[in-house]
Coordinates of C-alpha atoms in Angstrom, one line a residue:
M1 CA 129.4 107.3 84.0
N2 CA 129.1 106.0 87.5
A3 CA 131.5 104.7 90.1
E4 CA 129.4 103.6 93.0
D5 CA 131.5 101.9 95.7
D6 CA 129.8 102.5 99.0
T7 CA 132.9 101.4 100.8
D8 CA 131.9 101.3 104.5
A9 CA 132.9 99.6 107.7
D10 CA 130.9 98.3 110.5
G11 CA 127.8 96.0 110.6
A12 CA 124.2 97.1 110.5
G13 CA 120.9 95.4 110.0
G14 CA 117.2 95.6 110.1
A15 CA 114.0 94.0 109.0
G16 CA 110.6 95.1 108.0
D17 CA 107.2 94.0 109.2
A18 CA 107.2 90.2 109.1
G19 CA 103.4 90.1 108.6
H20 CA 103.4 92.6 105.7
D21 CA 103.7 90.0 103.0
A22 CA 100.4 88.5 104.0
V23 CA 98.5 91.7 103.2
R24 CA 100.1 92.4 99.8
P25 CA 97.9 91.9 96.8
A26 CA 98.8 88.9 94.7
A27 CA 100.5 89.9 91.4
A28 CA 98.7 89.0 88.2
A29 CA 100.6 86.5 86.0
I30 CA 101.1 85.7 82.4
G31 CA 102.6 82.3 81.6
G32 CA 103.3 81.9 85.3
R33 CA 105.4 85.1 85.5
P34 CA 104.6 87.9 87.9
T35 CA 103.4 91.1 86.1
G36 CA 101.9 93.1 89.0
P37 CA 103.7 95.8 91.0
Y38 CA 105.4 93.2 93.2
D39 CA 107.6 91.6 90.6
F40 CA 110.0 90.3 93.2
E41 CA 107.7 88.9 95.7
G42 CA 109.4 86.0 97.5
R43 CA 112.7 86.7 96.0
V44 CA 116.0 87.7 97.6
A45 CA 118.2 90.5 96.1
L46 CA 121.8 91.3 96.9
V47 CA 122.8 94.8 95.9
T48 CA 126.5 95.7 96.2
G49 CA 127.4 99.3 97.1
A50 CA 123.9 99.9 98.2
G51 CA 124.5 102.6 100.9
R52 CA 124.1 105.5 98.4
G53 CA 123.4 106.6 94.9
I54 CA 122.3 104.0 92.3
G55 CA 122.7 101.1 94.8
A56 CA 120.6 102.7 97.5
A57 CA 117.9 103.6 94.9
T58 CA 117.9 100.1 93.6
A59 CA 117.7 98.5 97.0
R60 CA 114.7 100.6 97.9
L61 CA 112.9 99.9 94.6
L62 CA 113.4 96.2 94.7
A63 CA 112.1 96.1 98.3
A64 CA 109.1 98.1 97.3
R65 CA 108.4 95.5 94.6
G66 CA 108.5 92.7 97.1
A67 CA 112.1 91.5 97.3
R68 CA 113.9 90.8 100.6
V69 CA 117.1 92.9 100.1
A70 CA 120.7 92.5 101.3
V71 CA 122.1 96.0 101.4
N72 CA 125.9 95.7 101.0
Y73 CA 128.3 98.4 102.1
H74 CA 132.0 98.8 102.8
R75 CA 132.7 102.2 104.4
S76 CA 129.3 103.9 104.9
A77 CA 127.6 101.8 107.6
E78 CA 125.4 104.7 108.7
R79 CA 124.1 105.3 105.2
A80 CA 123.4 101.6 104.7
R81 CA 121.5 101.6 108.0
E82 CA 119.4 104.5 106.7
V83 CA 118.5 102.6 103.6
V84 CA 117.4 99.6 105.6
E85 CA 115.4 101.8 107.9
S86 CA 113.7 103.5 105.0
I87 CA 112.8 100.1 103.5
A88 CA 111.4 98.9 106.9
R89 CA 109.3 102.1 107.2
E90 CA 107.6 101.2 103.9
G91 CA 106.9 97.7 105.1
G92 CA 109.7 96.0 103.3
R93 CA 112.4 93.7 104.6
A94 CA 116.1 94.4 104.3
I95 CA 119.4 93.8 106.2
A96 CA 122.7 95.7 105.9
L97 CA 125.8 93.5 105.3
P98 CA 129.4 94.7 105.3
G99 CA 131.9 93.5 102.8
D100 CA 134.7 94.7 100.5
V101 CA 133.7 93.2 97.2
T102 CA 137.3 93.2 96.0
D103 CA 138.2 90.8 98.8
A104 CA 137.3 87.1 98.1
D105 CA 136.9 86.1 101.8
Q106 CA 134.7 89.1 102.5
V107 CA 132.6 88.4 99.5
A108 CA 132.1 84.8 100.6
E109 CA 131.0 86.0 104.0
L110 CA 128.7 88.5 102.4
V111 CA 126.9 86.0 100.2
S112 CA 126.6 83.4 103.0
G113 CA 125.3 86.1 105.4
A114 CA 122.6 87.1 102.9
A115 CA 121.6 83.5 102.4
A116 CA 121.5 82.8 106.1
A117 CA 119.3 85.8 106.9
L118 CA 117.1 86.1 103.8
G119 CA 117.5 83.0 101.7
P120 CA 119.5 82.1 98.5
V121 CA 120.2 85.1 96.3
D122 CA 117.8 85.2 93.3
V123 CA 118.8 88.7 92.0
L124 CA 122.4 90.0 92.1
V125 CA 123.0 93.7 91.3
L126 CA 126.7 94.4 90.8
N127 CA 126.8 98.1 91.5
A128 CA 129.9 98.5 93.6
S129 CA 133.0 99.4 91.7
G130 CA 135.5 98.7 94.5
L131 CA 136.5 102.4 94.3
G132 CA 135.6 105.5 96.2
A133 CA 134.5 108.5 94.2
H134 CA 137.9 110.2 94.8
E135 CA 139.8 107.1 93.5
A136 CA 138.3 107.2 89.9
A137 CA 141.4 108.9 88.5
I138 CA 139.5 111.5 86.5
A139 CA 142.2 113.5 84.7
P140 CA 143.9 113.8 81.2
A141 CA 145.7 110.6 80.3
T142 CA 149.0 112.5 80.2
E143 CA 148.6 113.3 83.8
L144 CA 148.0 109.7 84.9
A145 CA 150.5 107.1 86.1
W146 CA 150.2 103.5 85.0
E147 CA 149.2 102.7 88.5
D148 CA 146.1 104.9 88.2
L149 CA 144.8 103.0 85.2
E150 CA 145.7 99.6 86.8
R151 CA 144.0 100.4 90.1
V152 CA 140.7 101.5 88.5
V153 CA 140.5 98.6 86.0
V154 CA 141.6 95.9 88.5
Q155 CA 139.3 97.1 91.3
Q156 CA 136.3 97.3 89.0
L157 CA 136.8 93.9 87.5
K158 CA 137.5 92.3 90.9
A159 CA 134.3 93.7 92.3
L160 CA 132.3 92.2 89.5
F161 CA 134.2 88.9 89.1
L162 CA 134.5 87.9 92.8
T163 CA 130.8 88.6 93.6
A164 CA 129.5 86.9 90.5
R165 CA 131.7 83.9 91.1
A166 CA 130.3 83.6 94.6
V167 CA 126.6 83.9 93.6
L168 CA 126.4 82.2 90.2
P169 CA 127.0 78.6 91.3
G170 CA 123.9 78.7 93.5
M171 CA 121.8 80.2 90.8
I172 CA 123.0 77.6 88.3
A173 CA 122.2 74.8 90.7
R174 CA 118.7 76.1 91.1
G175 CA 118.2 76.7 87.4
S176 CA 117.2 80.4 87.8
G177 CA 118.5 83.8 88.7
S178 CA 119.3 87.2 87.3
V179 CA 122.5 89.3 87.5
V180 CA 122.6 93.0 86.5
A181 CA 125.9 94.9 86.4
V182 CA 126.2 98.6 86.4
G183 CA 128.4 99.5 83.5
A184 CA 128.7 102.9 81.8
A185 CA 128.1 104.6 78.5
L186 CA 131.9 105.2 78.5
A187 CA 132.3 101.6 77.4
R188 CA 130.9 102.5 74.0
R189 CA 131.5 106.3 73.9
P190 CA 134.7 107.3 75.8
A191 CA 135.1 110.9 77.1
P192 CA 138.2 113.0 77.7
R193 CA 139.6 112.7 81.3
F194 CA 137.9 109.3 81.8
L195 CA 140.5 106.8 80.3
P196 CA 140.6 104.5 83.4
L197 CA 136.8 104.3 83.8
S198 CA 136.3 103.9 80.0
V199 CA 138.7 100.9 80.0
A200 CA 137.2 99.4 83.1
K201 CA 133.6 99.7 81.9
A202 CA 134.5 98.1 78.6
G203 CA 135.8 95.2 80.7
V204 CA 132.5 95.1 82.5
K205 CA 130.6 94.8 79.2
A206 CA 132.9 91.9 78.0
A207 CA 132.5 90.1 81.3
V208 CA 128.7 90.4 81.3
R209 CA 128.4 89.0 77.8
T210 CA 130.8 86.1 78.6
L211 CA 128.9 85.3 81.8
A212 CA 125.6 85.4 79.9
L213 CA 126.9 82.8 77.5
E214 CA 128.1 80.5 80.3
A215 CA 125.1 80.9 82.6
G216 CA 122.3 81.1 80.0
P217 CA 122.0 77.3 79.3
H218 CA 121.3 76.9 83.1
G219 CA 118.4 79.4 83.2
V220 CA 120.4 82.3 84.6
R221 CA 120.4 85.7 82.9
V222 CA 123.2 88.3 83.0
N223 CA 122.8 91.9 81.8
A224 CA 124.1 95.4 82.3
V225 CA 122.9 98.9 82.3
E226 CA 125.1 101.5 80.8
P227 CA 124.4 105.0 82.2
N228 CA 126.0 108.3 81.2
L229 CA 126.6 111.0 83.7
I230 CA 124.4 110.3 86.7
L231 CA 124.0 112.6 89.6
T232 CA 125.8 110.5 92.2
E233 CA 128.8 111.4 94.4
L234 CA 131.1 110.8 91.5
A235 CA 129.4 113.6 89.6
R236 CA 130.7 116.1 92.2
H237 CA 134.2 115.4 90.8
V238 CA 133.0 116.5 87.3
P239 CA 133.1 120.2 86.7
E240 CA 129.7 121.9 86.7
P241 CA 130.2 123.1 83.0
Q242 CA 130.7 119.5 82.0
R243 CA 127.6 118.4 83.9
R244 CA 125.6 121.1 82.1
A245 CA 127.0 120.2 78.8
A246 CA 126.1 116.5 79.3
A247 CA 122.5 117.5 80.1
E248 CA 122.4 119.7 77.0
R249 CA 123.6 116.9 74.8
A250 CA 120.9 114.5 75.9
A251 CA 117.6 114.4 74.0
L252 CA 115.8 114.7 77.4
R253 CA 117.9 117.8 78.3
R254 CA 118.8 116.7 81.8
N255 CA 121.3 114.5 83.7
G256 CA 120.1 111.1 84.9
T257 CA 119.3 110.3 88.5
P258 CA 119.9 107.2 90.6
Q259 CA 116.2 106.5 90.5
D260 CA 116.3 106.5 86.7
I261 CA 118.9 103.8 86.6
A262 CA 117.3 101.8 89.4
E263 CA 114.1 101.5 87.3
V264 CA 116.2 100.0 84.4
I265 CA 118.0 97.6 86.8
A266 CA 114.6 96.4 88.2
F267 CA 113.3 95.8 84.6
L268 CA 116.4 93.8 83.7
A269 CA 116.3 91.8 86.9
S270 CA 112.6 91.0 86.5
E271 CA 110.8 88.3 84.6
R272 CA 109.5 90.9 82.3
A273 CA 113.0 90.7 80.7
A274 CA 112.9 86.9 80.6
Y275 CA 114.3 86.7 77.1
L276 CA 117.0 89.2 77.5
T277 CA 120.5 88.2 78.5
G278 CA 123.9 89.5 77.5
G279 CA 122.3 92.8 77.0
C280 CA 124.1 96.1 77.8
L281 CA 121.2 98.6 77.9
L282 CA 122.2 102.2 77.2
A283 CA 120.5 104.6 79.6
D284 CA 121.7 108.0 78.6
G285 CA 118.7 110.2 78.1
G286 CA 119.1 110.0 74.3
T287 CA 122.6 111.3 74.2
A288 CA 123.8 108.7 71.7
F289 CA 121.5 110.0 69.0
A290 CA 120.6 113.5 70.0

């Protein structure tokens, strides 16, 4: 279960060494597809909610593998700046771009800003949920108001829909692109106290599969990763006994980390997953069958 939002406020930006690309080794290729460590060489990635947690780990990983990365944030400008600076220190290129992904006008500015600074978006990672960790309404259903459920579901689906709607037309026009949404294992295996997030993430799964059907004929892939309890800021709102119990239920006997999920996202976004679309890949440490 994950509710990355990274809702921050003022602008920040940065860039890596402009000459670094020239010294990177060329990736080997099979059938014209990159297979070396720099899977994303020459590509532009936009990661929403990338100032912390899964989003930050994903931005860093994609940059390390050659992508130029737009680090979106809403309320944590300083954290986004730190992500950009860490990418630059490693020789990558990134900029931080503000934007509330539940606001259509701000999403349009975000996407146009990324394209102006880095180029058209080739990889879109839909990580932001539109909710802060304290807004996830984690409580027994009998203690929730309708407004709690409505807020979580609407914000989550707006964050996905508005950003995908802004990016997909360009991908379709170019005949290529990859979209990866961050869902949750809750979509297939609900848990007590998580009714709003379970419903919202089920909506993410349905949206991903519908978009995959619509975009697939145009060469654009849409997938999702479905983590269980990941040690992000949301996990701080889960009681420690419940975190330990989640680790004990997993075949790997541990909770997942943002880096674990970033690796799955990078795979889904890469050409190594060229025949995979509409997939909702469960990343739960083996909890489903343990």
